[in-house]
Coordinates of C-alpha atoms in Angstrom, one line a residue:
X1 CA -23.3 18.7 -1.8
X2 CA -24.2 16.1 0.8
X3 CA -22.9 12.6 0.3
X4 CA -25.4 9.8 -0.6
X5 CA -25.7 6.7 1.6
X6 CA -23.8 4.7 -1.0
X7 CA -20.9 7.3 -1.0
X8 CA -20.8 7.2 2.8
X9 CA -20.7 3.4 2.7
X10 CA -17.8 3.4 0.2
X11 CA -15.8 5.9 2.3
X12 CA -16.4 3.9 5.4
X13 CA -15.5 0.7 3.6
X14 CA -12.2 2.1 2.3
X15 CA -11.2 3.5 5.7
X16 CA -12.1 0.3 7.6
X17 CA -10.6 -2.2 5.2
X18 CA -7.5 -0.1 4.6
X19 CA -6.8 0.1 8.4
X20 CA -7.6 -3.6 8.9
X21 CA -5.0 -4.5 6.1
X22 CA -2.0 -3.1 8.0
X23 CA -3.3 -4.0 11.5
X24 CA -4.0 -7.6 10.5
X25 CA -0.5 -8.0 9.0
X26 CA 1.1 -6.6 12.2
X27 CA -1.2 -8.8 14.3
X28 CA 0.0 -11.9 12.5
X29 CA 3.6 -10.9 13.2
X30 CA 2.8 -10.8 17.0
X31 CA 1.7 -14.4 17.2
X32 CA 3.9 -17.2 18.5
X33 CA 3.6 -21.0 18.0
X34 CA 5.6 -24.2 17.7
X35 CA 6.8 -25.1 14.2
X36 CA 7.3 -28.3 12.4
X37 CA 8.6 -31.4 14.3
X38 CA 7.5 -29.8 17.6
X39 CA 10.3 -27.2 17.3
X40 CA 10.3 -24.6 20.2
X41 CA 7.7 -21.9 20.2
X42 CA 8.8 -18.9 18.1
X43 CA 7.3 -15.8 16.6
X44 CA 5.4 -15.9 13.3
X45 CA 8.0 -14.2 11.0
X46 CA 7.0 -15.1 7.5
X47 CA 6.9 -11.9 5.4
X48 CA 6.9 -13.7 2.0
X49 CA 4.0 -16.0 2.9
X50 CA 2.1 -12.9 4.0
X51 CA 2.9 -11.2 0.7
X52 CA 1.6 -14.2 -1.2
X53 CA -1.7 -13.8 0.7
X54 CA -1.8 -10.1 -0.2
X55 CA -1.4 -11.0 -3.9
X56 CA -4.2 -13.5 -3.5
X57 CA -6.4 -10.6 -2.3
X58 CA -5.4 -8.6 -5.4
X59 CA -6.1 -11.6 -7.6
X60 CA -9.7 -11.5 -6.2
X61 CA -10.1 -8.1 -7.8
X62 CA -9.8 -9.9 -11.2
X63 CA -12.6 -12.2 -10.3
X64 CA -14.6 -9.3 -9.1
X65 CA -14.0 -7.5 -12.4
X66 CA -15.3 -10.5 -14.4
X67 CA -18.3 -10.9 -12.1
X68 CA -19.3 -7.2 -12.5
X69 CA -18.7 -7.4 -16.3
X70 CA -21.0 -10.5 -16.6
X71 CA -23.7 -8.8 -14.5
X72 CA -23.5 -5.6 -16.6
X73 CA -23.8 -7.5 -19.9
X74 CA -27.1 -9.0 -18.8
X75 CA -28.6 -5.5 -18.7
X76 CA -30.5 -4.1 -21.7
X77 CA -28.1 -1.3 -21.9
X78 CA -24.6 -2.2 -20.6
X79 CA -22.8 0.7 -18.9
X80 CA -19.5 -0.8 -17.8
X81 CA -16.5 0.1 -19.8
X82 CA -14.4 -3.1 -19.9
X83 CA -11.5 -1.3 -21.6
X84 CA -9.7 -2.3 -24.8
X85 CA -7.9 -5.5 -25.5
X86 CA -4.3 -5.6 -24.2
X87 CA -1.3 -7.9 -23.8
X88 CA -1.4 -9.1 -20.1
X89 CA 2.5 -9.3 -20.2
X90 CA 2.4 -5.5 -20.1
X91 CA 1.7 -5.9 -16.4
X92 CA 4.6 -8.2 -15.7
X93 CA 7.3 -5.5 -15.0
X94 CA 5.0 -3.5 -12.7
X95 CA 3.9 -6.7 -11.0
X96 CA 7.6 -7.6 -10.3
X97 CA 8.1 -4.2 -8.8
X98 CA 4.9 -4.7 -6.7
X99 CA 6.1 -8.1 -5.6
X100 CA 9.5 -6.8 -4.5
X101 CA 8.2 -3.7 -2.8
X102 CA 5.5 -5.6 -0.9
X103 CA 7.9 -8.3 0.3
X104 CA 10.4 -5.8 1.5
X105 CA 7.6 -3.9 3.4
X106 CA 6.4 -7.0 5.1
X107 CA 10.0 -7.8 6.2
X108 CA 10.2 -4.2 7.6
X109 CA 6.8 -4.5 9.4
X110 CA 8.4 -7.2 11.5
X111 CA 11.0 -4.7 12.7
X112 CA 9.0 -1.5 13.3
X113 CA 5.6 -0.3 14.5
X114 CA 2.4 -0.4 12.4
X115 CA 2.0 3.4 12.6
X116 CA 5.5 4.2 11.5
X117 CA 5.1 1.7 8.7
X118 CA 2.1 3.5 7.5
X119 CA 3.5 7.0 7.9
X120 CA 6.8 6.2 6.2
X121 CA 5.0 4.9 3.1
X122 CA 4.3 8.6 2.4
X123 CA 7.9 8.6 1.0
X124 CA 6.5 7.3 -2.3
X125 CA 5.5 10.9 -3.2
X126 CA 9.2 11.9 -3.3
X127 CA 10.4 9.2 -5.6
X128 CA 7.3 9.2 -7.8
X129 CA 7.7 13.0 -8.3
X130 CA 11.4 12.8 -9.1
X131 CA 11.0 9.8 -11.5
X132 CA 8.1 11.4 -13.3
X133 CA 10.3 14.4 -14.0
X134 CA 13.2 12.3 -15.1
X135 CA 11.4 9.6 -17.2
X136 CA 8.0 11.0 -18.1
X137 CA 9.0 14.6 -18.8
X138 CA 6.5 15.9 -16.3
X139 CA 6.7 19.5 -14.9
X140 CA 5.9 19.8 -11.3
X141 CA 4.5 23.1 -10.0
X142 CA 5.9 25.0 -7.1
X143 CA 3.3 23.5 -4.6
X144 CA 4.3 20.0 -5.6
X145 CA 8.1 20.6 -5.1
X146 CA 7.1 22.1 -1.7
X147 CA 5.1 19.0 -1.0
X148 CA 8.1 16.8 -1.7
X149 CA 10.4 18.9 0.6
X150 CA 7.8 18.9 3.4
X151 CA 7.4 15.2 3.0
X152 CA 11.2 14.7 3.4
X153 CA 11.0 16.8 6.6
X154 CA 8.1 14.6 7.9
X155 CA 10.1 11.4 7.2
X156 CA 13.0 12.8 9.3
X157 CA 10.6 13.6 12.2
X158 CA 9.0 10.1 12.1
X159 CA 12.5 8.5 11.9
X160 CA 13.6 10.6 14.8
X161 CA 10.5 9.4 16.8
X162 CA 11.4 5.8 16.1
X163 CA 15.1 6.5 17.0
X164 CA 14.0 7.9 20.4
X165 CA 11.5 5.1 21.0
X166 CA 14.1 2.5 20.2
X167 CA 16.2 3.6 23.2
X168 CA 13.2 3.1 25.5
X169 CA 11.8 -0.2 24.1
X170 CA 13.7 -3.2 25.5
X171 CA 11.8 -5.6 23.3
X172 CA 13.0 -4.2 20.0
X173 CA 16.6 -3.3 19.2
X174 CA 17.3 0.2 18.0
X175 CA 19.3 -1.1 15.0
X176 CA 16.3 -3.3 14.0
X177 CA 13.9 -0.4 14.1
X178 CA 16.2 1.8 12.0
X179 CA 16.7 -1.1 9.5
X180 CA 12.9 -1.5 9.3
X181 CA 12.4 2.2 8.6
X182 CA 15.1 2.2 5.9
X183 CA 13.6 -0.9 4.2
X184 CA 10.2 0.8 4.1
X185 CA 11.7 3.9 2.4
X186 CA 13.7 1.7 0.0
X187 CA 10.5 -0.2 -0.9
X188 CA 8.9 3.2 -1.8
X189 CA 11.6 3.7 -4.4
X190 CA 10.5 0.4 -6.1
X191 CA 6.8 1.3 -5.7
X192 CA 7.5 4.6 -7.5
X193 CA 9.2 2.7 -10.3
X194 CA 6.1 0.6 -10.5
X195 CA 3.9 3.7 -10.9
X196 CA 6.1 5.1 -13.6
X197 CA 6.1 1.9 -15.5
X198 CA 2.3 1.7 -15.2
X199 CA 1.9 5.3 -16.4
X200 CA 4.3 4.9 -19.4
X201 CA 3.3 1.5 -20.7
X202 CA 0.0 0.3 -19.2
X203 CA -2.6 3.0 -18.7
X204 CA -2.5 4.2 -22.3
X205 CA -4.3 1.0 -23.1
X206 CA -7.4 2.1 -21.1
X207 CA -7.5 -0.9 -18.7
X208 CA -10.2 -1.1 -16.1
X209 CA -8.6 -0.4 -12.7
X210 CA -10.0 -3.6 -11.1
X211 CA -8.6 -5.6 -14.0
X212 CA -5.2 -3.9 -13.7
X213 CA -5.0 -4.6 -10.0
X214 CA -6.1 -8.2 -10.5
X215 CA -3.7 -8.9 -13.4
X216 CA -0.8 -7.7 -11.3
X217 CA -2.1 -9.8 -8.4
X218 CA -2.1 -12.8 -10.7
X219 CA 1.5 -12.4 -11.7
X220 CA 2.6 -11.6 -8.2
X221 CA 0.8 -14.6 -6.7
X222 CA 2.2 -17.1 -9.2
X223 CA 5.8 -15.8 -9.2
X224 CA 6.1 -15.3 -5.5
X225 CA 4.5 -18.7 -4.8
X226 CA 7.1 -20.4 -7.0
X227 CA 9.9 -18.3 -5.4
X228 CA 9.0 -19.8 -2.0
X229 CA 10.7 -23.0 -3.1
X230 CA 14.2 -21.6 -3.6
X231 CA 13.7 -19.3 -0.6
X232 CA 13.3 -22.4 1.5
X233 CA 17.0 -23.3 0.8
X234 CA 18.7 -19.8 0.9
X235 CA 20.4 -19.3 4.3
X236 CA 20.4 -15.7 5.6
X237 CA 21.7 -16.2 9.1
X238 CA 20.4 -13.9 11.9
X239 CA 18.5 -11.7 9.4
X240 CA 15.7 -14.3 9.5
X241 CA 13.8 -15.2 12.6
X242 CA 12.6 -18.7 11.5
X243 CA 14.3 -21.7 13.1
X244 CA 16.2 -22.7 10.0
X245 CA 17.4 -19.1 9.4
X246 CA 16.5 -19.3 5.7
X247 CA 15.0 -16.5 3.6
X248 CA 11.5 -18.0 4.0
X249 CA 10.4 -21.3 5.5
X250 CA 6.9 -21.8 4.2
X251 CA 6.6 -25.2 5.8
X252 CA 7.3 -23.7 9.2
X253 CA 4.6 -21.1 8.5
X254 CA 2.0 -23.7 7.7
X255 CA 3.0 -25.7 10.8
X256 CA 2.6 -22.6 13.0
X257 CA -0.8 -21.9 11.4
X258 CA -1.8 -25.5 12.3
X259 CA -0.7 -25.1 15.9
X260 CA -2.3 -21.7 16.3
X261 CA -5.4 -21.2 14.1
X262 CA -5.6 -17.5 15.1
X263 CA -2.8 -16.8 12.7
X264 CA -4.9 -17.8 9.8
X265 CA -7.6 -15.4 11.0
X266 CA -5.0 -12.5 10.8
X267 CA -3.8 -13.7 7.3
X268 CA -7.4 -13.9 6.0
X269 CA -8.0 -10.4 7.4
X270 CA -5.1 -9.2 5.3
X271 CA -6.1 -11.0 2.2
X272 CA -9.8 -10.1 2.3
X273 CA -9.2 -6.5 3.3
X274 CA -6.8 -5.8 0.5
X275 CA -9.5 -6.9 -2.1
X276 CA -12.2 -4.8 -0.6
X277 CA -9.8 -1.9 0.0
X278 CA -8.9 -1.8 -3.7
X279 CA -12.6 -2.0 -4.8
X280 CA -13.6 0.7 -2.3
X281 CA -10.7 3.0 -3.3
X282 CA -11.5 2.7 -7.0
X283 CA -15.2 3.3 -6.3
X284 CA -14.5 6.3 -4.1
X285 CA -12.5 7.9 -6.9
X286 CA -15.3 7.2 -9.4
X287 CA -18.3 8.2 -7.1
X288 CA -16.7 11.1 -5.2
X289 CA -13.2 12.2 -6.1
X290 CA -9.5 11.3 -6.1
X291 CA -8.9 14.0 -3.5
X292 CA -11.4 12.3 -1.2
X293 CA -9.5 9.1 -1.6
X294 CA -6.2 10.8 -0.6
X295 CA -7.8 12.3 2.5
X296 CA -9.3 8.9 3.5
X297 CA -5.9 7.3 3.0
X298 CA -4.4 9.8 5.4
X299 CA -7.1 9.2 7.9
X300 CA -6.3 5.5 7.7
X301 CA -2.9 6.3 9.2
X302 CA -4.7 8.0 12.2
X303 CA -6.9 4.9 12.7
X304 CA -3.9 2.6 12.6
X305 CA -2.0 4.7 15.0
X306 CA -4.9 5.1 17.5
X307 CA -5.7 1.3 17.2
X308 CA -2.0 0.4 17.9
X309 CA -2.1 2.6 21.0
X310 CA -5.4 1.2 22.2
X311 CA -4.2 -2.4 21.8
X312 CA -0.9 -1.6 23.6
X313 CA 1.2 -2.5 20.6
X314 CA 3.2 0.8 20.9
X315 CA 3.6 3.8 23.2
X316 CA 2.5 7.4 22.6
X317 CA 5.3 9.6 21.1
X318 CA 4.6 13.3 20.5
X319 CA 7.1 13.4 17.6
X320 CA 5.0 10.8 15.7
X321 CA 2.0 13.2 15.8
X322 CA 4.2 16.1 14.5
X323 CA 5.6 13.8 11.8
X324 CA 2.2 12.7 10.7
X325 CA 0.9 16.3 10.5
X326 CA 4.0 17.3 8.4
X327 CA 3.6 14.3 6.1
X328 CA -0.1 15.2 5.7
X329 CA 0.7 18.7 4.7
X330 CA 3.3 17.4 2.2
X331 CA 0.8 15.0 0.7
X332 CA -1.9 17.7 0.5
X333 CA 0.4 20.1 -1.3
X334 CA 1.7 17.5 -3.8
X335 CA -1.9 16.4 -4.6
X336 CA -3.1 20.0 -4.9
X337 CA -5.6 19.7 -2.1
X338 CA -4.9 23.3 -1.1
X339 CA -6.5 24.4 -4.4
X340 CA -9.9 23.2 -3.2
X341 CA -9.5 25.3 0.0
X342 CA -8.3 28.4 -1.9
X343 CA -11.1 28.1 -4.5
X344 CA -13.6 29.0 -1.7
X345 CA -11.9 32.3 -1.3
X346 CA -12.9 34.7 -4.2
X347 CA -9.7 36.7 -4.1
X348 CA -7.6 33.5 -4.5
X349 CA -9.7 31.9 -7.3
X350 CA -7.3 33.1 -10.1
X351 CA -4.3 31.5 -8.2
X352 CA -6.1 28.2 -8.2
X353 CA -6.8 28.3 -11.9
X354 CA -3.2 29.1 -12.7
X355 CA -1.9 26.3 -10.4
X356 CA -4.3 23.8 -11.9
X357 CA -3.3 24.8 -15.5
X358 CA 0.4 24.3 -14.6
X359 CA -0.3 20.9 -13.1
X360 CA -2.4 19.7 -16.1
X361 CA 0.6 18.0 -17.6
X362 CA 0.8 15.7 -14.6
X363 CA -2.1 13.7 -15.9
X364 CA -2.5 11.3 -13.0
X365 CA 0.7 9.5 -12.0
X366 CA -0.6 9.5 -8.5
X367 CA -4.2 9.4 -9.6
X368 CA -5.7 7.5 -6.8
X369 CA -8.0 5.7 -9.2
X370 CA -5.0 4.0 -10.8
X371 CA -2.7 3.2 -7.9
X372 CA -3.5 0.0 -6.0
X373 CA -2.6 -0.7 -2.4
X374 CA 0.5 -2.8 -1.9
X375 CA 0.0 -3.9 1.6

């Protein structure tokens, strides 16, 4: 069945804003400006300030939810399901995981390329699958275990591509690239814990997805904003690129923004895009399917990679292409995308039904309608 204009708009919005989200974060990292008290010009390296901006974008989803709810209640026959009442503190543990994972990933984005950053985030499949078996009692079918193993192979290929490019790139140390890649994978462990917590304690309360994203954004924004105060005084030596070598120098960030207004444009791009990306992603799941959302999210990696090449931010590496293809196959198997292809073959229809029945217990831990974007 052909897509409607509205469905095409949602798919395009998701693909565009999702790509802008990562590219704008990387763009901000590439700016340089003088800091406070006319300190020498240095790169804009403020991952925690960027994370605060990202949570502000998620918080906007809460405002969007209430606006849509108010609009719906003015109708003669309201159609929007606002969900049941719940204790907002249920979202605090997942929000803490989201805050930690997002901050780590923004630190890592300073160290590695935007395309590798996006590809390596596919590792979340591995840890989510394993944690769902251990703590939620899920049973993964053979195709999902195969997807996990293939994803591991894809991560190795992408890591090898970064290892080889690190030897050729004089502007970036090999150790820094490897550290960035490992930090991204570590962040996916925390992101997987977040998903398990949401599945076990949150989604049984029938919370509207926009409200869920916005509530976690509220906690993340408030807590991380307050943490910027102690971060200002914690020395971390050469691990930090700001002049004072502290965990985060928010004052230096604001001074650099004042000296180079283009930085605020990149930060706004990150904040606004994450809000629209979450809205578009949830709408794509509702209007089309969760499978379509997974495919669009994979295409987003291609857009980010091509844009990075076109902008001269990185060089072409054939291993990255291979790694992306392997990761795409792994994600497709884990999310049972192959069943849609086999269903078109009459002789394989019974295999599809058996596979779907066996996967019925996995009621949506990676349901794309429930999982918000973290960066």
